[in-house]
Coordinates of C-alpha atoms and ligand atoms in Angstrom, one line a residue:
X185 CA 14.3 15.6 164.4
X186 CA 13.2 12.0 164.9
X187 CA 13.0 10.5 168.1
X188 CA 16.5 8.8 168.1
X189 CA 17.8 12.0 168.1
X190 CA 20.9 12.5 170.4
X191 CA 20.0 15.0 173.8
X192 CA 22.4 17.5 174.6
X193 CA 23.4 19.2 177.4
X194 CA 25.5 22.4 177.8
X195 CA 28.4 22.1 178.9
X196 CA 29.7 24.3 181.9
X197 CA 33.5 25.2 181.8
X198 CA 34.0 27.0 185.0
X199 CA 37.6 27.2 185.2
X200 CA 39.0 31.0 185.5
X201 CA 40.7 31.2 182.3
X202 CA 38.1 29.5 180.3
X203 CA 34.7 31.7 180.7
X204 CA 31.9 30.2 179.0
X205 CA 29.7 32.7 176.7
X206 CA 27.2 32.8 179.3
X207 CA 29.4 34.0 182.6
X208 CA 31.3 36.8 179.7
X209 CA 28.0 38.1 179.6
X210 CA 27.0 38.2 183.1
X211 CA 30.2 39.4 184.5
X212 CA 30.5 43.4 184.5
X213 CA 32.9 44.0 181.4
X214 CA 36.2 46.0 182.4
X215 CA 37.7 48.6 180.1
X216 CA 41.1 45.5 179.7
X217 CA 38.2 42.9 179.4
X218 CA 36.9 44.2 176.6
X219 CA 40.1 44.8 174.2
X220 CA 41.2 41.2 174.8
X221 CA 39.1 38.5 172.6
X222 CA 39.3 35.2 173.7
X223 CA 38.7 32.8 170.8
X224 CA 40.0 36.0 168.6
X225 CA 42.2 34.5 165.3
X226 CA 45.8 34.1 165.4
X227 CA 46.2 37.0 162.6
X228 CA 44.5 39.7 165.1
X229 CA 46.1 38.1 168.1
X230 CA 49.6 38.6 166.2
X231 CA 49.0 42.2 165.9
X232 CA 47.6 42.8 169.0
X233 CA 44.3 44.1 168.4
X234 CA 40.9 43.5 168.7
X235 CA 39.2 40.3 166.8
X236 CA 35.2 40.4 166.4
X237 CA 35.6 36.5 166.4
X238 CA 33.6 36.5 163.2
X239 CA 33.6 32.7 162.0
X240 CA 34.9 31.6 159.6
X241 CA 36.5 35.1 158.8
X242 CA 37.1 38.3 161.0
X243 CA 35.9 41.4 159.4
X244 CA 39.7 42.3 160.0
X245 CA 40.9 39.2 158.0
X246 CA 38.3 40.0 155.7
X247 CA 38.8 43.9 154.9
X248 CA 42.5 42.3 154.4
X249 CA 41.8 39.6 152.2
X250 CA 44.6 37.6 154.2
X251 CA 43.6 34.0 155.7
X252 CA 41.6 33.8 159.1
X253 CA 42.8 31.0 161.4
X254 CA 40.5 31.1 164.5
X255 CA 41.9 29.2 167.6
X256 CA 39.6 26.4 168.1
X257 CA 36.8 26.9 170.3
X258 CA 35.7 25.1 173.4
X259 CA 32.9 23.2 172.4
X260 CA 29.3 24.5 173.7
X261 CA 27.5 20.7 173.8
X262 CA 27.7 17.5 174.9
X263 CA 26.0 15.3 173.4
X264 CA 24.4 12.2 174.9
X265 CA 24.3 9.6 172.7
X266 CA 23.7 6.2 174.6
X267 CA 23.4 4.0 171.4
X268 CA 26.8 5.2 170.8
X269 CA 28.1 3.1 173.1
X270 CA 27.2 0.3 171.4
X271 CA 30.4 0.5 169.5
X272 CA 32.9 -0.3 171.6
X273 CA 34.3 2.9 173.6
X274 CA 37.6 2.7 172.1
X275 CA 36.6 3.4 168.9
X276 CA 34.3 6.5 169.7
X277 CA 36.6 9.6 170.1
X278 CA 34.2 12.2 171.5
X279 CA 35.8 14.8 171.0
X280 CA 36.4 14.8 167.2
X281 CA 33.3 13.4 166.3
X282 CA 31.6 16.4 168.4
X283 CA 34.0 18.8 166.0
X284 CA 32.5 16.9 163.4
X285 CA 29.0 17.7 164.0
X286 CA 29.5 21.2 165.4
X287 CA 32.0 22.4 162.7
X288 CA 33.3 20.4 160.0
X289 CA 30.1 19.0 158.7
X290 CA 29.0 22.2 158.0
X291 CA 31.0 22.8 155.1
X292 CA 28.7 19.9 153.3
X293 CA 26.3 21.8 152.8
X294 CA 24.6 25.2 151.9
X295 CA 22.8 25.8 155.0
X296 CA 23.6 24.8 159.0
X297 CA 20.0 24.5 159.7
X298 CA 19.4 21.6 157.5
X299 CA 22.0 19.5 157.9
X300 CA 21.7 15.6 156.7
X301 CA 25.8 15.3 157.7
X302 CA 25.8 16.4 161.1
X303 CA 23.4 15.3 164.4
X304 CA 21.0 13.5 161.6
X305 CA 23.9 11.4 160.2
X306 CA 24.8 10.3 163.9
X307 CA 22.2 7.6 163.1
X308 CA 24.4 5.7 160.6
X309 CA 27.6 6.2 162.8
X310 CA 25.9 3.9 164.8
X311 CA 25.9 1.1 161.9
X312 CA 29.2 2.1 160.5
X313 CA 32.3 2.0 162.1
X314 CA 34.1 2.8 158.5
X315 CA 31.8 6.3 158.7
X316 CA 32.9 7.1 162.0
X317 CA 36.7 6.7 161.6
X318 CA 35.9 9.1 158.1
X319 CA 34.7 11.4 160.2
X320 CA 37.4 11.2 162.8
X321 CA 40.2 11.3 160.2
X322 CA 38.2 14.3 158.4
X323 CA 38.1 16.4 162.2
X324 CA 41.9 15.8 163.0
X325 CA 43.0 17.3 160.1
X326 CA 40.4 19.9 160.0
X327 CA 41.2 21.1 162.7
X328 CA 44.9 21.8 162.5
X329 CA 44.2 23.3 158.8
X330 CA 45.5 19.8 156.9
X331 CA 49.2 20.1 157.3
X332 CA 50.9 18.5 154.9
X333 CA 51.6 15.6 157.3
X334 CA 48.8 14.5 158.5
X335 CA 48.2 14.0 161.6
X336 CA 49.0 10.1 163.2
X337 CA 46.0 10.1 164.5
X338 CA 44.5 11.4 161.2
X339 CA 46.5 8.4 159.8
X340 CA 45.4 5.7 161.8
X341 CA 41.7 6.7 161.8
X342 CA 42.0 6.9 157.7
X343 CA 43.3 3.3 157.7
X344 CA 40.7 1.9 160.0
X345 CA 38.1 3.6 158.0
X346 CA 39.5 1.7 154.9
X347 CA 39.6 -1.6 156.7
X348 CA 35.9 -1.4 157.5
X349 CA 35.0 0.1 154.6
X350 CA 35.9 -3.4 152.7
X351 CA 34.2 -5.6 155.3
X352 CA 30.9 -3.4 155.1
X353 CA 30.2 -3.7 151.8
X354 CA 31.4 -7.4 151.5
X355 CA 28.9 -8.0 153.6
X356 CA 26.7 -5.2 152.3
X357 CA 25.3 -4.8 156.5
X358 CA 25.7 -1.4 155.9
X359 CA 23.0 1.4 154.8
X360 CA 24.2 2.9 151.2
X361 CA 24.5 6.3 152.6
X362 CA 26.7 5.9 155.3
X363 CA 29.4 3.8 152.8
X364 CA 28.9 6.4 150.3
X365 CA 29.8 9.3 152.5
X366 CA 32.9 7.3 153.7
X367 CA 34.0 7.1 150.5
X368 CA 33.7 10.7 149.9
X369 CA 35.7 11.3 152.6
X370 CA 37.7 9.5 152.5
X371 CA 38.9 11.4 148.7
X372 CA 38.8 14.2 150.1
X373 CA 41.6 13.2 153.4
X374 CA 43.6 11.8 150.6
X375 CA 43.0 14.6 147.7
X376 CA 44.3 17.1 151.0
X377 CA 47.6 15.1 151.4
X378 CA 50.9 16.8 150.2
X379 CA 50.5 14.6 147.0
X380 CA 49.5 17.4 144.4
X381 CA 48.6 14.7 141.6
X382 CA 46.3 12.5 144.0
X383 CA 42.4 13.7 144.0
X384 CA 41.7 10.6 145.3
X385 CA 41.0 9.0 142.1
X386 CA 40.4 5.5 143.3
X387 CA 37.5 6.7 145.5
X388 CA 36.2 8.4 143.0
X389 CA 35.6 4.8 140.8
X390 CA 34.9 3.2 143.3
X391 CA 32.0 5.7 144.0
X392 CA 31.4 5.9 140.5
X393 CA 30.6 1.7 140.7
X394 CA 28.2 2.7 143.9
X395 CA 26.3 5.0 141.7
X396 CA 26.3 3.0 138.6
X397 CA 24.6 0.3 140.4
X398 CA 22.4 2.7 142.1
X399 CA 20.6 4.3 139.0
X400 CA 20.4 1.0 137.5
X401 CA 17.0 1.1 138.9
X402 CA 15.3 4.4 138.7
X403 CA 12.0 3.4 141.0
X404 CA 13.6 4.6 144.0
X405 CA 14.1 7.9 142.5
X406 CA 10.4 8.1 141.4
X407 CA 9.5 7.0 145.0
X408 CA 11.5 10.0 146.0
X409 CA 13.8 7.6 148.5
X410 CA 15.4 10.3 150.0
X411 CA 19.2 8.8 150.9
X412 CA 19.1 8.0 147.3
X413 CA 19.0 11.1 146.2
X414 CA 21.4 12.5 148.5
X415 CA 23.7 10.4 147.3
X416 CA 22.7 11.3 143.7
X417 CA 23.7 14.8 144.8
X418 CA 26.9 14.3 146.4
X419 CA 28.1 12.5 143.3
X420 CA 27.0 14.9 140.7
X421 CA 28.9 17.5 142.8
X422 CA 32.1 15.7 143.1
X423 CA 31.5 14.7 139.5
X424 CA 31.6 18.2 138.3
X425 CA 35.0 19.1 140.5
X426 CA 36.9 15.7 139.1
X427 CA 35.6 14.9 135.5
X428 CA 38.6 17.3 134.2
X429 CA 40.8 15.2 136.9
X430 CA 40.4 11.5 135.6
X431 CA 42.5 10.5 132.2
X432 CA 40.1 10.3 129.5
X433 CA 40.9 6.5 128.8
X434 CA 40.2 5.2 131.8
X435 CA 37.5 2.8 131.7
X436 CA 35.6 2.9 134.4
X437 CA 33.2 5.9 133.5
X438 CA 29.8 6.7 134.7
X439 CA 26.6 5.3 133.2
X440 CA 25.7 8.5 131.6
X441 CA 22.5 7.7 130.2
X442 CA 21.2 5.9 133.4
X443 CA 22.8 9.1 135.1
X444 CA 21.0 11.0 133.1
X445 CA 17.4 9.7 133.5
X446 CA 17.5 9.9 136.9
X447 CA 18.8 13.6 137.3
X448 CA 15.4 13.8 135.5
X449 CA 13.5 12.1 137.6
X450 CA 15.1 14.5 140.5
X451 CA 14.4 17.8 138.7
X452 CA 14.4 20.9 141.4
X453 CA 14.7 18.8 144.2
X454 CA 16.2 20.8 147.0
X455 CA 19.7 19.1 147.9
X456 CA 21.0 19.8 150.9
X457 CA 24.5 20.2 149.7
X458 CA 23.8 22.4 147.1
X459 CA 20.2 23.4 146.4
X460 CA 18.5 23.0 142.9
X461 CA 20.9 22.6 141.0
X462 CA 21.3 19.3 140.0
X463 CA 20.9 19.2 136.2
X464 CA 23.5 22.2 136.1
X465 CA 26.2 20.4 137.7
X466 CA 25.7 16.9 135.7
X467 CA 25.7 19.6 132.4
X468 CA 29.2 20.9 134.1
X469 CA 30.4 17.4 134.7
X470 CA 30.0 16.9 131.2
X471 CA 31.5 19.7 129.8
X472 CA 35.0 19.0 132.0
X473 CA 34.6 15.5 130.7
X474 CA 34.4 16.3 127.2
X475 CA 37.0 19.3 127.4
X476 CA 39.9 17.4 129.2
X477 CA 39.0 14.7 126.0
X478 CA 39.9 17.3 123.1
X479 CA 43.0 18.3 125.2
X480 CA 44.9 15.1 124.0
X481 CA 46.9 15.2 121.4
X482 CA 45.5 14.2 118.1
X483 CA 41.9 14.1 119.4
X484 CA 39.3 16.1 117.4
X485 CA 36.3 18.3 118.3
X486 CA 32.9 16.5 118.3
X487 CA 30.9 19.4 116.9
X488 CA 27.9 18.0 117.5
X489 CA 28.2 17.7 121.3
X490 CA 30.2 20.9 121.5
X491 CA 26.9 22.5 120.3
X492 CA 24.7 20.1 122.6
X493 CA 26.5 21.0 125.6
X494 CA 26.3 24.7 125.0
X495 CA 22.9 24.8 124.8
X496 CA 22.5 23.2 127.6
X497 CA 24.2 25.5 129.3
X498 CA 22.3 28.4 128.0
X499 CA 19.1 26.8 128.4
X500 CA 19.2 25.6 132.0
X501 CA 16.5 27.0 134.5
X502 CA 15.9 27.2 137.8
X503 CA 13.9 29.0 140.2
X504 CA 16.8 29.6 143.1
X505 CA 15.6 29.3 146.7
X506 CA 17.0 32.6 147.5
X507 CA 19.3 35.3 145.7
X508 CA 23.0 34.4 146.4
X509 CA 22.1 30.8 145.6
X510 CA 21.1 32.8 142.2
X511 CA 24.3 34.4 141.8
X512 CA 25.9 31.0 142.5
X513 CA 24.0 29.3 140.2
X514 CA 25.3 31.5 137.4
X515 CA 28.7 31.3 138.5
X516 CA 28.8 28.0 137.5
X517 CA 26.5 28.3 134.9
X518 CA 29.5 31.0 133.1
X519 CA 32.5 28.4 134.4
X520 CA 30.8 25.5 132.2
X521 CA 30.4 27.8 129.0
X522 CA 33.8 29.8 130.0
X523 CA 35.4 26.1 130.0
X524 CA 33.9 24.8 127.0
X525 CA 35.4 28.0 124.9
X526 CA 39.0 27.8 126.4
X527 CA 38.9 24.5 125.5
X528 CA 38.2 24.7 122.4
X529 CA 40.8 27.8 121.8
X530 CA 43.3 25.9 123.4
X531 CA 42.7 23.1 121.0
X532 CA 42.8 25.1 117.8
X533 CA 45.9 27.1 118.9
X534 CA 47.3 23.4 119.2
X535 CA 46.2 22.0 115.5
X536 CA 47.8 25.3 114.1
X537 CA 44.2 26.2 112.6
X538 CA 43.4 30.4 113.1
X539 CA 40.4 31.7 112.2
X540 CA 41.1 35.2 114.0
X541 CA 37.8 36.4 113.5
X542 CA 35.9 33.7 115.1
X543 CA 38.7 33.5 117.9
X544 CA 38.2 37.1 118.9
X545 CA 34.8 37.1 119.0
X546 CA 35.2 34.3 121.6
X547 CA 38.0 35.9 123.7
X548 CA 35.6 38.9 124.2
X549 CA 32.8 36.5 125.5
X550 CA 35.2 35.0 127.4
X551 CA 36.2 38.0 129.3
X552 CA 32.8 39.2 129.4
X553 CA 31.6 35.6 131.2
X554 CA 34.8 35.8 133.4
X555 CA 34.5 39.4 135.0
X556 CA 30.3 38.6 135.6
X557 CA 31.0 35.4 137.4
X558 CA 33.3 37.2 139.8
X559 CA 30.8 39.9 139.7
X560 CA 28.2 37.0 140.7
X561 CA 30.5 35.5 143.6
X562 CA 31.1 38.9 145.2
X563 CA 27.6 39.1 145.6
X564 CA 27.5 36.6 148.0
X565 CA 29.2 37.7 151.7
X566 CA 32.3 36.3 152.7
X567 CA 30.4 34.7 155.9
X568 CA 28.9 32.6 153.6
X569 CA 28.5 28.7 154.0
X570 CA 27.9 29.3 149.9
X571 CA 31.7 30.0 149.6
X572 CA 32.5 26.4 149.9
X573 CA 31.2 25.6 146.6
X574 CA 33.0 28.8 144.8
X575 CA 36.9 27.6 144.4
X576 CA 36.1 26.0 140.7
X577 CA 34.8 28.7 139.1
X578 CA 36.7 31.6 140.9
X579 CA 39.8 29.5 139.6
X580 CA 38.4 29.2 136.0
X581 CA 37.4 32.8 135.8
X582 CA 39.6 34.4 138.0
X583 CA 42.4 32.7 134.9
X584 CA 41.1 34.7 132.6
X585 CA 41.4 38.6 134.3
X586 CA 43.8 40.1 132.8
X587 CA 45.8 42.9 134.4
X588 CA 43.3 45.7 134.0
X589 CA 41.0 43.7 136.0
X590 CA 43.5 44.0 139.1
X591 CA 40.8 45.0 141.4
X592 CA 38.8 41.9 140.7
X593 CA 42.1 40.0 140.8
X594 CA 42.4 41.1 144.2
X595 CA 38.7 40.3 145.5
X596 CA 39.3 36.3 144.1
X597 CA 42.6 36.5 145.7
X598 CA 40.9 37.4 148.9
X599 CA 37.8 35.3 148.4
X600 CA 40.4 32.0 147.9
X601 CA 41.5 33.0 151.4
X602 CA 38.5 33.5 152.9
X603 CA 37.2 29.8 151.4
X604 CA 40.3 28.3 153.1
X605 CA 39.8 29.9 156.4
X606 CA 36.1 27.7 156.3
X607 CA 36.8 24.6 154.9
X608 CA 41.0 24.6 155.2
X609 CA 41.2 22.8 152.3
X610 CA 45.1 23.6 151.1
X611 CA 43.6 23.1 147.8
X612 CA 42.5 26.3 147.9
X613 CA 45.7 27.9 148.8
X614 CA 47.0 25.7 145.4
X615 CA 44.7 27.2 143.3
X616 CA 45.8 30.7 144.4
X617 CA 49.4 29.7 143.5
X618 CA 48.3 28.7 139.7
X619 CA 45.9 31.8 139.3
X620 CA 49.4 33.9 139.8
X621 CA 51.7 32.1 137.7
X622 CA 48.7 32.4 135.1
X623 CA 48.7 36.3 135.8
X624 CA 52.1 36.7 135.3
X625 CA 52.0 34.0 132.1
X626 CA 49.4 36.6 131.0
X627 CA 51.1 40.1 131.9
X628 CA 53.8 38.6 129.9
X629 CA 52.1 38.1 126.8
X630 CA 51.9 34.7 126.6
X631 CA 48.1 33.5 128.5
X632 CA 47.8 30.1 128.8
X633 CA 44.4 27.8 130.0
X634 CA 44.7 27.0 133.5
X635 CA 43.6 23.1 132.9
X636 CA 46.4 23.0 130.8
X637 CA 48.8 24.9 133.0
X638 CA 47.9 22.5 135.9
X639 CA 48.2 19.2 133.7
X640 CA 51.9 20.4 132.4
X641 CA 52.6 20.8 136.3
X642 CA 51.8 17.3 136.9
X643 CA 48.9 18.8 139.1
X644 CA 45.5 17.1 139.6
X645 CA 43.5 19.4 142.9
X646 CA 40.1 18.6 143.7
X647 CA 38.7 21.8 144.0
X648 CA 35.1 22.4 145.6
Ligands
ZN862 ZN1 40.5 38.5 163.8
ZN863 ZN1 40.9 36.9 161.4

């Protein structure tokens, strides 16, 4: 860490009915002591038994597949951040940035340890008040699991970060990472608002602008300018959870090309947010682009780019820092290509043109792809900071078990609960809701494509 790196100090809670860690230990443990957990989750409190406070899921919880909602902890650090203060006190609420940097920054990225969103990003709060209201807004609903009214406080932060936002990049003060972060979460308070259509599209243009403009010159990726790239990566990963989302004739679409030369130019670099992945999830970006295009009426297939964007698929390497971010890596690797068929089912089935032979041979990849990407995300522990990039394809594979499967059914039921006990993103809960009205479609006889089945609700979730 550099040197303007915060200092911390524990803090010391010495009240009797609030033990810190440290005096648990030291005290001699009674037979009562030890059956009552303190920061145990509500679901093993309810029952009355013992919780091993396993964060974000209990093993309880987790042998259950039923959602793990831990009581909020008393936070272990204080941090001492003098240059803080240079904002005016009011604006700093201690307590929900520190949730922030402790707890809800860490479902950015893939691992705790190397973290650009948390202490490092404490830097830019400094220079952005629009960033730290995000933030705020972000932590109050976090951490009373996004009810679906938010929070005043949630509220008021939200608006605030807005209001700065404008002024910060009028007057373009403001260092490009910190305003592109705030836009990203600021999507994400509004994509977790009862408002089932809103994925926060305008944020997602407006990012899309920021990007645009920032690949127009591809030097500072060949420097290797590091808050470039990060915000490179954070894009390309939204991208691939919202290019399905946005109505194919809006106009404001990405540069693809310039986009495209630059995910060159990153190659394997190691994101934080989501490893090496980079190519793959511009590839997958792509693919939801071009498959919410052939779902409008009257639209053809474009052959050629069908074929392209298989192939890309197929073809795409990397050499995965460790094995579950393998078996993540495929997972997404099987929703792009699972996607891309479906689509193109869907869209025959719709032009009345059967060719029963080619379609059958497709439904059996289909099922193949779908049972090995669950296969894939199974394979990575349910303590995981991986799981909060699994939603997507567990929803586009998981759509496509049919009722033989029911054992895997089950382990994506309980994986979607297990994702929303970390990141508490109702989303999640959402997509659980579709994947059993698509079980049930399909039990019936009549399976239908979950893109589809979401559009025809009026539905637009940002999953990921
Ligand atoms: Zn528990
Ligand atoms: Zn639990």
């Amino acid at each position: 860490m550099s040197f303007f790196g915060p200092r911390f100090k524990q803090v010391i809670v010495s009240s009797p009915g609030q033990t810190s860690t440290e005096q648990e230990q030291e005290s001699p443990a009674g037979p009562r002591r030890r059956n009552k957990s303190k920061f145990g989750c509500r679901e093993c409190k309810a029952k009355r038994v013992k919780c091993d406070e396993n964060y974000p899921i209990c093993r309880r919880c987790q042998r259950q597949g039923i959602v793990c909602s831990s009581a909020p902890r008393l936070t272990q650090w204080q941090v001492e951040t003098p240059w803080l203060s240079l904002q005016p006190n009011t604006l700093v609420n201690r307590r929900l940035l520190q949730y922030w940097l402790e707890k809800v920054s860490q479902n950015f990225v893939i691992d705790p340890e190397n973290n650009p969103f948390s202490f490092p990003a404490l830097q830019y709060v400094s220079q952005s008040s629009a960033l730290l209201h995000a933030i705020q807004s972000i932590s109050a609903s976090h951490e009373r699991f996004f009810p679906a009214d938010a929070p005043i406080i949630a509220l008021e932060e939200r608006g605030k970060a807005i209001a700065c936002l404008r002024g910060e990049i009028s007057q373009s003060q403001c260092p490009s990472n910190a305003v592109f972060l705030s836009i990203m979460l600021l999507a994400l308070a509004q994509s977790a608002d009862s408002d089932m259509k809103d994925y926060g599209k305008q944020h997602l243009l407006a990012a899309r602008a920021f990007v645009n403009s920032m690949v127009q010159d591809t030097s500072t990726l060949v420097t290797n300018d590091i808050r470039v790239r990060l915000c490179l990566g954070m894009y390309l990963y939204w991208d691939m959870c919202s290019s399905f989302l946005v109505d194919p004739w809006e106009p404001q679409g990405p540069n693809l090309f310039n986009i495209s030369n630059a995910v060159r130019m990153m190659g394997d670099w190691h994101h934080p947010m989501y490893g090496t992945c980079s190519e793959l999830l511009f590839i997958i970006a792509n693919v939801g682009r071009y498959c919410r295009q052939i779902l409008e009426p009257l639209q053809n297939r474009k052959l050629m780019q069908e074929a392209a964007l298989e192939a890309q698929l197929t073809s795409w390497k990397t050499t995965p820092p460790n094995p579950s971010l393998g078996h993540l890596y495929e997972a997404f690797r099987k929703h792009g290509l699972i996607f891309l068929y479906r689509a193109h089912v869907a869209h025959t089935q719709s032009s009345y043109i059967t060719d029963p032979d080619s379609s059958e041979a497709e439904e059996s990849l289909i099922q193949q792809y779908a049972e090995e990407t669950v296969c894939h995300l199974m394979q990575i522990p349910a303590t995981s900071y991986y799981l909060n990039f699994q939603s997507l394809p567990l929803l586009t594979a998981g759509s496509e078990l049919t009722t033989s499967n029911h054992f895997l059914r089950d382990q994506v039921r309980g994986r979607l609960r297990a994702i929303y006990s970390l990141n508490r993103l109702p989303a999640n809960l959402l997509a659980l809701q579709l994947l059993e009205e698509l079980w049930d479609a399909r039990d019936r006889g009549t399976p239908s494509f979950w893109l589809l089945h979401m559009l025809q609700k009026d539905w637009r979730l940002l999953l990921g």
